[in-house]
Amino acid sequence: MPTATFPLAYLSRLTTASPQQLVQQAFDYGLDATLVGHSLEVEVTADRPDLLAPEGFARALNIYNSQANGQANGQANGQANGQPRSHPDPLPPSGRSIQVLPQSPPLRPHIAALVVETPGLGAEGLEALLQFRDKVTQTHGRHRQKLALGFYDLDQVQGDLVYGLVPGDQVQLMTLDHDRPRTAAEILTEQAQTFPPGQPLPTPDLLPVLRDGAGAILCIPPLVNVADLSYITGETQRILVEVTGTSAQGVAGLANIVAHNVLDGGAIVKTVTIITADGSHLTPNLCPRPVPFAAKFLNEVVGTFIAKGDLHRYLARMDLHVTGGEGGDCVQVPSYRTDILSQSDVAGDLLVAVGIDQLQADRSHLQFYNGTPNPLKTLAHRLGEFSQRLGLTEVKSYILTDPQLLQGFPGEAIHTANARSQSHSVTRTTLLPGLLDILAHHITAPKPIQIYEIGEVLQRLAPRPETSASQEPPQNPGLIQPAGLVQEEMHWGFARLGSKASFAQAKSYVQTLLQGLDITYTLADCDLALYLQGRSAWVVVAGQPIGHFGEIHPEILHRFSFPEPICAGELNCQGFSGKI
């Protein structure tokens, strides 16, 4: 979880609670806070980007505790007597606009902005603001890949702004960390070293650029900001805030969070007009959004028996306000709560509002059911028993693996989105690479080494139908969509390392196993490249190949540095589970 550091001097401007009280209040709210010198370090869950700012942290605790005590302790945040937090509605206009040019290709098509006036941040406030920018773009913004946030001295920005793609050879600018203008190629070369490995960056051919009315470049999101325009201090009176990203919802949500933060700090927020090819709209938009809920569902999930008429008292502690109507009950969710999407999220907040220490187990409604065993799990137990009788030792490997490990083995791997490392970036299509990798790590053990594994693999099936240009794009463009249907299968695999490992030995393992399960099968010639030609076979059940076995090819033995031969095989358990 990300850790935010809040100066106590700045927190004292936002809440009347003492540092020791803040630590206890944070614990009650479900956060881990620690006093370190003149600062408070808070571990924030990934779904609450609003808590990465001191204003958001103080706001949450003020509302939570003022409602619990029945007092108006949260008046610094506009919260009192159970009423929603107050803010100017509507927000005043700034008179500034941003024209968004169509992007082809759509590298970073969405932008939102707001103007902050008379902030009076001071040194502590500026430090907290810049820390929030860094933390929220690294975590919620996935290292600025999904969201990037920039601040500019509005007095240095001329006229209305334009956001669109610009050829890289037209870009040359002075950034905050250099004393000379740099070209687009130089900027990209440097940024490629600072961004996480594998993160896509714009190309020098076309770059997303935000410019003012005089043509001066403010930034190249998500790469760099211009030195003069983006230099702000604690005394800067007017600040332009811009958010760019790949998702319109994410961009609008982050702009709303920033607006709430600066409003709670005592500043004035004004809207900016965003002009696109589809029309124009104002940002930020602080209107709460309704999320429907059922009181019965909340009580069942949390394990409470709160009357429907009393739910509002608890939910108000989380700044959620209950409304009713012909369409059913709803909670009005403030625009800074980007984590609440359904009544399941409301149930999570209700649990925090009630307090987990207040819940007591009610065993009077316990019911017992006799379930039916999963046939595949039952088969897996039987396979395990037979394998151990054959002298095989059970091993386990991860379903996520290294794509280089799968080279030379059948199947097309599926890449995961936002993998933390290459060693766990694709799903396995077969158990054999994992078995050979385990043997390679125990190559000095006494021979022979005989192992087996029962586990899940993912297989790609028919190609995915092509999407026409008129269809909606995927809801989450950052997620890698598999190019086809995917099926999860349970496989049994084995491998033996030793001087006597041979096709005959592999056949004896498979034959003994299938005969023990009373499975009728036949063998057919196998042409898989991972086996020696003429020393492998397909296992066929009811006319369908359900597995294979044989002697591993010398090229694969050399890749794993095996000094002795290996025989191995693998069976798809679904292929014969219905025959038992």
Coordinates of N, CA, C and O in Angstrom, one line a residue, residues 380-544:
A380 N -8.6 -35.6 -9.1 CA -7.3 -35.2 -8.8 C -6.7 -36.0 -7.6 O -5.5 -36.4 -7.6
H381 N -7.6 -36.3 -6.6 CA -7.1 -37.1 -5.5 C -6.8 -38.5 -5.9 O -5.8 -39.0 -5.4
R382 N -7.6 -39.1 -6.8 CA -7.2 -40.4 -7.3 C -5.9 -40.4 -8.1 O -5.1 -41.4 -7.9
L383 N -5.8 -39.4 -8.9 CA -4.5 -39.3 -9.7 C -3.3 -39.2 -8.8 O -2.3 -39.8 -9.0
G384 N -3.5 -38.4 -7.7 CA -2.4 -38.3 -6.8 C -2.0 -39.6 -6.1 O -0.8 -39.9 -5.9
E385 N -3.0 -40.4 -5.7 CA -2.8 -41.6 -5.1 C -2.0 -42.6 -6.0 O -1.0 -43.2 -5.6
F386 N -2.5 -42.7 -7.3 CA -1.8 -43.5 -8.2 C -0.4 -43.1 -8.5 O 0.6 -43.9 -8.6
S387 N -0.2 -41.7 -8.6 CA 1.1 -41.2 -8.9 C 2.1 -41.5 -7.8 O 3.3 -41.9 -8.0
Q388 N 1.7 -41.4 -6.5 CA 2.6 -41.8 -5.4 C 2.9 -43.3 -5.4 O 4.0 -43.7 -5.0
R389 N 1.9 -44.1 -5.8 CA 2.2 -45.5 -5.9 C 3.3 -45.8 -7.0 O 4.0 -46.8 -6.9
L390 N 3.3 -45.0 -8.0 CA 4.3 -45.1 -9.1 C 5.7 -44.6 -8.6 O 6.6 -44.6 -9.4
G391 N 5.8 -44.1 -7.4 CA 7.1 -43.6 -7.0 C 7.3 -42.1 -7.3 O 8.5 -41.7 -7.2
L392 N 6.3 -41.4 -7.8 CA 6.5 -40.0 -8.1 C 6.2 -39.1 -6.9 O 5.4 -39.4 -6.1
T393 N 7.0 -38.0 -6.9 CA 6.9 -37.0 -5.8 C 6.1 -35.8 -6.3 O 6.4 -35.2 -7.4
E394 N 5.1 -35.3 -5.6 CA 4.3 -34.2 -6.0 C 5.0 -32.9 -5.9 O 5.7 -32.7 -4.9
V395 N 4.8 -32.0 -6.9 CA 5.4 -30.7 -6.8 C 4.3 -29.7 -7.3 O 3.3 -30.1 -7.8
K396 N 4.5 -28.4 -7.0 CA 3.6 -27.4 -7.4 C 4.3 -26.2 -8.0 O 5.4 -25.8 -7.4
S397 N 3.8 -25.6 -9.0 CA 4.4 -24.4 -9.6 C 3.3 -23.4 -9.9 O 2.1 -23.8 -9.9
Y398 N 3.7 -22.2 -10.2 CA 2.7 -21.1 -10.4 C 2.1 -21.2 -11.7 O 2.7 -21.6 -12.7
I399 N 0.8 -20.8 -11.8 CA 0.1 -20.7 -13.1 C 0.6 -19.6 -14.0 O 0.6 -19.6 -15.2
L400 N 1.2 -18.5 -13.3 CA 1.9 -17.5 -14.0 C 3.3 -17.8 -14.1 O 4.0 -18.2 -13.2
T401 N 3.9 -17.6 -15.3 CA 5.3 -18.0 -15.5 C 6.0 -17.1 -16.5 O 5.4 -16.1 -16.9
D402 N 7.2 -17.4 -16.8 CA 8.0 -16.6 -17.7 C 7.8 -17.0 -19.2 O 7.9 -18.2 -19.5
P403 N 7.5 -16.1 -20.1 CA 7.3 -16.5 -21.5 C 8.5 -17.2 -22.1 O 8.3 -18.0 -23.0
Q404 N 9.7 -16.9 -21.6 CA 10.9 -17.6 -22.2 C 10.9 -19.0 -21.8 O 11.4 -19.9 -22.5
L405 N 10.3 -19.4 -20.7 CA 10.3 -20.7 -20.2 C 9.4 -21.6 -21.1 O 9.5 -22.8 -21.2
L406 N 8.4 -20.9 -21.7 CA 7.4 -21.7 -22.6 C 7.9 -21.9 -24.0 O 7.2 -22.6 -24.8
Q407 N 9.0 -21.3 -24.4 CA 9.5 -21.5 -25.7 C 9.8 -23.0 -26.0 O 10.4 -23.7 -25.3
G408 N 9.2 -23.4 -27.2 CA 9.4 -24.8 -27.6 C 8.4 -25.7 -27.1 O 8.4 -26.9 -27.4
F409 N 7.4 -25.2 -26.3 CA 6.3 -26.1 -25.8 C 5.0 -25.7 -26.5 O 4.8 -24.5 -27.0
P410 N 4.0 -26.6 -26.7 CA 2.8 -26.3 -27.4 C 1.9 -25.3 -26.6 O 2.0 -25.2 -25.4
G411 N 1.1 -24.6 -27.4 CA 0.1 -23.6 -26.8 C 0.5 -22.2 -27.0 O 1.7 -21.9 -27.1
E412 N -0.4 -21.3 -27.0 CA -0.2 -19.9 -27.1 C -0.5 -19.2 -25.8 O -1.6 -19.2 -25.3
A413 N 0.5 -18.7 -25.1 CA 0.4 -18.1 -23.8 C -0.4 -16.8 -23.9 O -0.5 -16.1 -24.9
I414 N -1.1 -16.5 -22.7 CA -1.9 -15.3 -22.6 C -1.1 -14.3 -21.7 O -0.8 -14.7 -20.5
H415 N -0.9 -13.1 -22.1 CA -0.1 -12.1 -21.3 C -1.1 -11.4 -20.4 O -2.2 -11.1 -20.7
T416 N -0.6 -11.2 -19.2 CA -1.3 -10.5 -18.2 C -1.0 -9.0 -18.3 O 0.0 -8.6 -18.7
A417 N -2.0 -8.2 -17.9 CA -1.8 -6.7 -17.9 C -1.1 -6.3 -16.6 O -1.4 -6.8 -15.5
N418 N -0.2 -5.3 -16.7 CA 0.5 -4.7 -15.6 C 1.2 -5.8 -14.7 O 1.1 -5.7 -13.5
A419 N 1.9 -6.7 -15.4 CA 2.7 -7.7 -14.6 C 3.8 -7.0 -13.9 O 4.5 -6.1 -14.4
R420 N 4.1 -7.5 -12.7 CA 5.1 -6.9 -11.8 C 6.5 -7.3 -12.3 O 7.5 -6.6 -12.1
S421 N 6.6 -8.5 -12.9 CA 7.9 -8.9 -13.4 C 7.7 -9.9 -14.6 O 6.6 -10.5 -14.7
Q422 N 8.7 -10.0 -15.4 CA 8.6 -10.9 -16.6 C 8.5 -12.4 -16.2 O 7.8 -13.1 -16.9
S423 N 9.0 -12.7 -15.0 CA 9.0 -14.1 -14.6 C 7.6 -14.6 -14.2 O 7.3 -15.8 -14.1
H424 N 6.6 -13.6 -14.1 CA 5.2 -14.0 -13.8 C 4.3 -13.1 -14.7 O 3.4 -12.5 -14.2
S425 N 4.5 -13.2 -16.0 CA 3.8 -12.3 -16.9 C 2.9 -13.0 -17.9 O 2.1 -12.3 -18.6
V426 N 2.9 -14.3 -18.0 CA 2.1 -15.0 -18.9 C 1.5 -16.3 -18.2 O 2.0 -16.7 -17.2
T427 N 0.4 -16.8 -18.7 CA -0.2 -17.9 -18.1 C 0.3 -19.2 -18.8 O 0.5 -19.2 -20.0
R428 N 0.5 -20.2 -18.0 CA 1.1 -21.5 -18.6 C 0.0 -22.2 -19.4 O -1.2 -22.2 -19.1
T429 N 0.4 -22.8 -20.5 CA -0.4 -23.6 -21.4 C -0.2 -25.1 -21.2 O -0.9 -25.9 -21.7
T430 N 0.8 -25.4 -20.4 CA 1.2 -26.8 -20.2 C 2.0 -26.9 -18.9 O 2.6 -25.9 -18.4
L431 N 2.0 -28.0 -18.2 CA 2.7 -28.2 -17.0 C 4.2 -28.6 -17.2 O 5.0 -28.4 -16.3
L432 N 4.5 -29.0 -18.4 CA 5.9 -29.5 -18.6 C 7.0 -28.5 -18.3 O 8.0 -28.9 -17.7
P433 N 6.9 -27.3 -18.8 CA 8.0 -26.3 -18.5 C 8.2 -26.1 -17.0 O 9.4 -26.0 -16.6
G434 N 7.2 -26.1 -16.2 CA 7.3 -25.9 -14.8 C 8.0 -27.2 -14.2 O 8.9 -27.0 -13.3
L435 N 7.6 -28.4 -14.7 CA 8.3 -29.6 -14.2 C 9.8 -29.6 -14.5 O 10.6 -30.0 -13.7
L436 N 10.1 -29.2 -15.7 CA 11.5 -29.2 -16.1 C 12.3 -28.2 -15.4 O 13.5 -28.4 -15.0
D437 N 11.6 -27.0 -15.1 CA 12.3 -26.0 -14.3 C 12.6 -26.4 -12.9 O 13.7 -26.1 -12.4
I438 N 11.7 -27.2 -12.3 CA 11.9 -27.7 -11.0 C 13.1 -28.7 -11.0 O 13.9 -28.7 -10.1
L439 N 13.1 -29.6 -12.0 CA 14.2 -30.5 -12.1 C 15.5 -29.8 -12.3 O 16.5 -30.2 -11.7
A440 N 15.5 -28.7 -13.1 CA 16.8 -28.0 -13.3 C 17.3 -27.4 -12.0 O 18.5 -27.3 -11.8
H441 N 16.4 -27.0 -11.1 CA 16.9 -26.5 -9.8 C 17.3 -27.5 -8.8 O 17.9 -27.2 -7.8
H442 N 17.1 -28.8 -9.1 CA 17.5 -29.9 -8.3 C 18.4 -30.9 -9.0 O 18.4 -32.1 -8.8
I443 N 19.2 -30.4 -10.0 CA 19.9 -31.2 -10.9 C 21.0 -32.0 -10.2 O 21.5 -33.0 -10.6
T444 N 21.4 -31.5 -9.0 CA 22.5 -32.2 -8.2 C 22.0 -33.2 -7.3 O 22.8 -33.9 -6.6
A445 N 20.7 -33.4 -7.2 CA 20.1 -34.4 -6.3 C 20.3 -35.8 -6.8 O 20.6 -36.0 -8.0
P446 N 20.3 -36.8 -5.9 CA 20.5 -38.2 -6.4 C 19.5 -38.5 -7.4 O 18.3 -38.2 -7.3
K447 N 20.0 -39.3 -8.4 CA 19.1 -39.7 -9.5 C 18.6 -41.1 -9.3 O 19.2 -41.9 -8.5
P448 N 17.4 -41.5 -9.8 CA 16.6 -40.7 -10.7 C 15.7 -39.7 -9.8 O 15.4 -40.0 -8.7
I449 N 15.3 -38.6 -10.5 CA 14.3 -37.7 -9.9 C 13.0 -37.9 -10.6 O 12.9 -37.7 -11.8
Q450 N 12.0 -38.2 -9.9 CA 10.7 -38.5 -10.5 C 9.6 -37.6 -9.8 O 9.4 -37.7 -8.6
I451 N 9.0 -36.8 -10.6 CA 8.0 -35.8 -10.0 C 6.8 -35.8 -10.9 O 6.7 -36.2 -12.0
Y452 N 5.7 -35.3 -10.2 CA 4.4 -35.1 -11.0 C 3.7 -33.8 -10.4 O 4.0 -33.4 -9.3
E453 N 2.8 -33.3 -11.2 CA 2.0 -32.2 -10.8 C 0.6 -32.3 -11.3 O 0.4 -32.7 -12.5
I454 N -0.4 -31.9 -10.5 CA -1.8 -31.7 -11.0 C -2.1 -30.3 -10.8 O -2.1 -29.8 -9.7
G455 N -2.5 -29.6 -11.9 CA -2.8 -28.2 -11.8 C -3.5 -27.6 -13.0 O -3.7 -28.4 -14.0
E456 N -3.9 -26.4 -12.9 CA -4.6 -25.7 -13.9 C -3.7 -25.1 -15.0 O -2.7 -24.6 -14.7
V457 N -4.2 -25.1 -16.2 CA -3.5 -24.4 -17.3 C -4.6 -23.7 -18.1 O -5.8 -24.0 -18.0
L458 N -4.2 -22.7 -18.9 CA -5.2 -21.9 -19.7 C -4.9 -22.1 -21.1 O -3.8 -22.0 -21.6
Q459 N -6.0 -22.5 -21.9 CA -5.8 -22.8 -23.3 C -6.6 -21.8 -24.1 O -7.8 -21.4 -23.7
R460 N -6.1 -21.2 -25.2 CA -6.8 -20.3 -26.1 C -7.6 -21.1 -27.1 O -7.1 -22.1 -27.7
L461 N -8.9 -20.8 -27.2 CA -9.8 -21.5 -28.1 C -10.0 -20.8 -29.4 O -9.0 -20.2 -30.0
A462 N -11.2 -20.6 -29.8 CA -11.5 -20.0 -31.1 C -11.1 -18.5 -31.1 O -11.2 -17.9 -30.0
P463 N -10.7 -17.9 -32.2 CA -10.4 -16.5 -32.3 C -11.6 -15.7 -31.9 O -12.7 -16.0 -32.1
R464 N -11.3 -14.5 -31.2 CA -12.3 -13.6 -30.8 C -12.9 -12.9 -32.1 O -12.1 -12.5 -32.9
P465 N -14.2 -12.7 -32.1 CA -14.8 -12.0 -33.3 C -14.2 -10.6 -33.4 O -14.1 -9.9 -32.3
E466 N -14.0 -10.1 -34.6 CA -13.4 -8.8 -34.8 C -14.5 -7.8 -34.4 O -15.7 -7.9 -34.7
T467 N -14.1 -6.7 -33.8 CA -14.9 -5.6 -33.4 C -15.0 -4.6 -34.5 O -14.0 -4.1 -35.0
S468 N -16.3 -4.2 -34.9 CA -16.5 -3.2 -36.0 C -16.2 -1.8 -35.4 O -16.2 -1.6 -34.2
A469 N -16.0 -0.9 -36.4 CA -15.6 0.5 -36.0 C -16.8 1.1 -35.2 O -16.6 2.1 -34.5
S470 N -18.0 0.7 -35.5 CA -19.2 1.3 -34.9 C -19.4 0.8 -33.4 O -20.1 1.4 -32.7
Q471 N -18.7 -0.3 -33.0 CA -18.9 -0.8 -31.7 C -18.2 0.0 -30.7 O -17.2 0.7 -31.0
E472 N -18.6 0.0 -29.4 CA -18.0 0.7 -28.3 C -16.6 0.1 -28.0 O -16.4 -1.1 -28.1
P473 N -15.6 0.9 -27.7 CA -14.3 0.4 -27.3 C -14.4 -0.3 -26.0 O -15.4 -0.2 -25.3
P474 N -13.4 -1.1 -25.6 CA -13.5 -1.8 -24.3 C -13.5 -0.8 -23.2 O -13.0 0.3 -23.2
Q475 N -14.2 -1.2 -22.1 CA -14.4 -0.3 -20.9 C -13.1 0.1 -20.3 O -12.9 1.2 -19.8
N476 N -12.1 -0.9 -20.3 CA -10.8 -0.6 -19.7 C -9.7 -0.8 -20.7 O -9.3 -1.9 -20.9
P477 N -9.4 0.3 -21.4 CA -8.4 0.2 -22.5 C -7.0 -0.2 -22.0 O -6.2 -0.6 -22.7
G478 N -6.7 -0.1 -20.6 CA -5.4 -0.5 -20.1 C -5.3 -2.0 -19.9 O -4.3 -2.6 -19.7
L479 N -6.5 -2.8 -20.1 CA -6.5 -4.2 -19.9 C -6.2 -4.9 -21.2 O -6.8 -4.6 -22.2
I480 N -5.3 -5.8 -21.2 CA -5.0 -6.6 -22.4 C -6.0 -7.6 -22.6 O -6.2 -8.5 -21.8
Q481 N -6.8 -7.5 -23.7 CA -7.9 -8.4 -24.0 C -7.3 -9.6 -24.8 O -6.6 -9.5 -25.8
P482 N -7.6 -10.8 -24.3 CA -7.1 -12.0 -25.0 C -7.8 -12.1 -26.4 O -9.0 -11.9 -26.5
A483 N -7.0 -12.4 -27.4 CA -7.4 -12.5 -28.8 C -8.1 -13.8 -29.0 O -7.7 -14.6 -29.9
G484 N -9.2 -14.1 -28.3 CA -9.9 -15.3 -28.5 C -10.5 -15.8 -27.1 O -10.2 -15.2 -26.1
L485 N -11.3 -16.9 -27.2 CA -11.9 -17.4 -26.0 C -10.8 -18.2 -25.2 O -9.9 -18.8 -25.8
V486 N -10.9 -18.2 -23.9 CA -10.0 -18.9 -23.1 C -10.7 -19.9 -22.2 O -11.7 -19.7 -21.7
Q487 N -10.0 -21.1 -22.1 CA -10.6 -22.2 -21.3 C -9.6 -22.7 -20.2 O -8.4 -22.9 -20.6
E488 N -10.1 -22.8 -19.0 CA -9.2 -23.3 -17.9 C -9.4 -24.9 -17.9 O -10.5 -25.4 -17.9
E489 N -8.2 -25.6 -17.9 CA -8.3 -27.0 -17.8 C -7.4 -27.5 -16.7 O -6.4 -26.9 -16.3
M490 N -7.7 -28.7 -16.1 CA -6.9 -29.3 -15.1 C -6.1 -30.4 -15.8 O -6.6 -31.3 -16.5
H491 N -4.8 -30.4 -15.6 CA -3.9 -31.4 -16.3 C -3.1 -32.2 -15.2 O -2.9 -31.7 -14.1
W492 N -2.7 -33.3 -15.6 CA -1.7 -34.2 -14.8 C -0.5 -34.3 -15.7 O -0.5 -34.7 -16.9
G493 N 0.7 -34.0 -15.1 CA 1.9 -34.1 -15.8 C 3.0 -34.8 -15.0 O 3.0 -34.7 -13.7
F494 N 4.0 -35.4 -15.6 CA 5.1 -36.0 -14.9 C 6.4 -35.8 -15.7 O 6.4 -35.5 -16.9
A495 N 7.5 -36.0 -15.0 CA 8.8 -35.9 -15.6 C 9.8 -36.8 -14.8 O 9.7 -36.8 -13.5
R496 N 10.7 -37.5 -15.5 CA 11.7 -38.3 -14.8 C 13.1 -38.0 -15.4 O 13.3 -38.0 -16.6
L497 N 14.0 -37.6 -14.5 CA 15.4 -37.3 -14.9 C 16.3 -38.4 -14.4 O 16.3 -38.8 -13.2
G498 N 17.0 -39.1 -15.3 CA 17.9 -40.2 -15.0 C 18.4 -40.8 -16.2 O 17.9 -40.7 -17.3
S499 N 19.5 -41.6 -16.0 CA 20.1 -42.2 -17.1 C 19.2 -43.2 -17.9 O 19.4 -43.5 -19.0
K500 N 18.2 -43.8 -17.2 CA 17.4 -44.8 -17.8 C 16.0 -44.2 -18.2 O 15.1 -45.0 -18.6
A501 N 15.9 -42.9 -18.2 CA 14.7 -42.3 -18.7 C 14.5 -42.6 -20.2 O 15.4 -42.3 -21.0
S502 N 13.3 -43.1 -20.6 CA 13.1 -43.5 -22.0 C 11.7 -43.4 -22.3 O 10.8 -43.2 -21.5
F503 N 11.4 -43.7 -23.6 CA 10.0 -43.7 -24.1 C 9.2 -44.8 -23.4 O 8.1 -44.7 -23.0
A504 N 9.9 -46.0 -23.2 CA 9.2 -47.1 -22.6 C 8.8 -46.8 -21.2 O 7.7 -47.2 -20.7
Q505 N 9.7 -46.1 -20.5 CA 9.4 -45.8 -19.1 C 8.2 -44.8 -19.0 O 7.3 -44.9 -18.1
A506 N 8.2 -43.8 -19.9 CA 7.1 -42.8 -19.9 C 5.8 -43.5 -20.3 O 4.7 -43.2 -19.7
K507 N 5.9 -44.5 -21.2 CA 4.7 -45.2 -21.6 C 4.2 -46.1 -20.4 O 2.9 -46.2 -20.1
S508 N 5.1 -46.6 -19.6 CA 4.7 -47.4 -18.4 C 3.9 -46.6 -17.4 O 2.9 -47.0 -16.8
Y509 N 4.4 -45.3 -17.2 CA 3.7 -44.4 -16.2 C 2.2 -44.2 -16.7 O 1.3 -44.3 -16.0
V510 N 2.1 -43.8 -18.0 CA 0.8 -43.4 -18.5 C -0.1 -44.7 -18.6 O -1.3 -44.6 -18.2
Q511 N 0.4 -45.8 -19.0 CA -0.3 -47.0 -19.2 C -0.8 -47.5 -17.8 O -2.0 -47.9 -17.6
T512 N 0.0 -47.5 -16.8 CA -0.4 -47.9 -15.5 C -1.5 -47.0 -14.9 O -2.4 -47.5 -14.3
L513 N -1.3 -45.7 -15.1 CA -2.3 -44.8 -14.6 C -3.7 -45.0 -15.2 O -4.7 -45.1 -14.5
L514 N -3.7 -45.0 -16.6 CA -5.0 -45.1 -17.2 C -5.7 -46.5 -17.0 O -6.9 -46.6 -16.9
Q515 N -4.9 -47.6 -16.9 CA -5.5 -48.9 -16.6 C -6.0 -48.9 -15.2 O -7.0 -49.5 -14.9
G516 N -5.3 -48.2 -14.3 CA -5.8 -48.2 -12.9 C -7.1 -47.5 -12.8 O -7.9 -47.8 -11.9
L517 N -7.3 -46.5 -13.7 CA -8.6 -45.7 -13.7 C -9.6 -46.4 -14.6 O -10.7 -45.9 -14.8
D518 N -9.3 -47.5 -15.2 CA -10.1 -48.3 -16.1 C -10.6 -47.4 -17.3 O -11.8 -47.3 -17.7
I519 N -9.6 -46.7 -17.9 CA -9.8 -45.9 -19.1 C -9.4 -46.6 -20.3 O -8.2 -47.1 -20.4
T520 N -10.2 -46.7 -21.3 CA -9.9 -47.3 -22.6 C -9.2 -46.3 -23.5 O -9.8 -45.2 -23.7
Y521 N -8.0 -46.6 -24.0 CA -7.3 -45.6 -24.8 C -6.5 -46.3 -25.9 O -6.4 -47.6 -25.9
T522 N -6.0 -45.5 -26.8 CA -5.1 -46.0 -27.9 C -4.0 -45.0 -28.0 O -4.1 -43.9 -27.5
L523 N -2.9 -45.4 -28.7 CA -1.8 -44.5 -28.9 C -1.7 -44.2 -30.4 O -2.0 -45.0 -31.2
A524 N -1.2 -43.0 -30.7 CA -0.9 -42.5 -32.1 C 0.4 -41.8 -32.1 O 0.9 -41.3 -31.1
D525 N 0.9 -41.8 -33.4 CA 2.2 -41.1 -33.6 C 2.1 -39.6 -33.2 O 1.1 -38.9 -33.5
C526 N 3.1 -39.1 -32.5 CA 3.1 -37.7 -32.0 C 4.2 -36.9 -32.7 O 5.4 -37.4 -32.9
D527 N 3.9 -35.7 -33.2 CA 4.9 -34.9 -33.9 C 5.3 -33.6 -33.1 O 5.8 -32.7 -33.7
L528 N 5.0 -33.6 -31.9 CA 5.4 -32.4 -31.1 C 6.9 -32.2 -31.0 O 7.7 -33.1 -30.8
A529 N 7.3 -30.9 -31.2 CA 8.8 -30.6 -31.3 C 9.5 -30.8 -30.0 O 10.7 -30.9 -30.0
L530 N 8.8 -30.9 -28.9 CA 9.5 -31.0 -27.6 C 10.0 -32.4 -27.4 O 10.8 -32.6 -26.5
Y531 N 9.5 -33.4 -28.2 CA 10.0 -34.7 -28.0 C 10.9 -35.1 -29.2 O 10.9 -34.6 -30.3
L532 N 11.7 -36.2 -28.9 CA 12.5 -36.8 -30.0 C 11.6 -37.5 -31.0 O 10.5 -38.1 -30.6
Q533 N 11.9 -37.2 -32.3 CA 11.0 -37.8 -33.3 C 11.1 -39.3 -33.2 O 12.1 -40.0 -33.1
G534 N 9.9 -39.9 -33.3 CA 9.8 -41.4 -33.2 C 9.8 -41.9 -31.8 O 9.7 -43.1 -31.6
R535 N 10.0 -41.1 -30.8 CA 10.1 -41.5 -29.4 C 9.0 -40.8 -28.6 O 9.2 -40.4 -27.4
S536 N 7.8 -40.6 -29.2 CA 6.7 -39.9 -28.4 C 5.4 -40.5 -29.0 O 5.3 -41.1 -30.1
A537 N 4.3 -40.2 -28.3 CA 3.0 -40.7 -28.7 C 1.9 -39.8 -28.1 O 2.0 -39.2 -27.1
W538 N 0.8 -39.8 -28.9 CA -0.5 -39.2 -28.4 C -1.3 -40.2 -27.7 O -1.3 -41.4 -28.0
V539 N -2.0 -39.8 -26.6 CA -2.9 -40.6 -25.9 C -4.3 -40.3 -26.4 O -4.7 -39.1 -26.3
V540 N -5.0 -41.2 -27.0 CA -6.3 -40.9 -27.6 C -7.4 -41.7 -26.8 O -7.3 -42.9 -26.6
V541 N -8.5 -40.9 -26.4 CA -9.6 -41.5 -25.7 C -10.9 -41.1 -26.4 O -11.1 -39.9 -26.7
A542 N -11.7 -42.0 -26.8 CA -12.9 -41.8 -27.5 C -12.7 -41.0 -28.8 O -13.5 -40.1 -29.2
G543 N -11.6 -41.3 -29.5 CA -11.3 -40.6 -30.7 C -10.7 -39.2 -30.6 O -10.4 -38.6 -31.6
Q544 N -10.4 -38.7 -29.4 CA -9.9 -37.4 -29.2 C -8.5 -37.5 -28.4 O -8.4 -38.2 -27.4

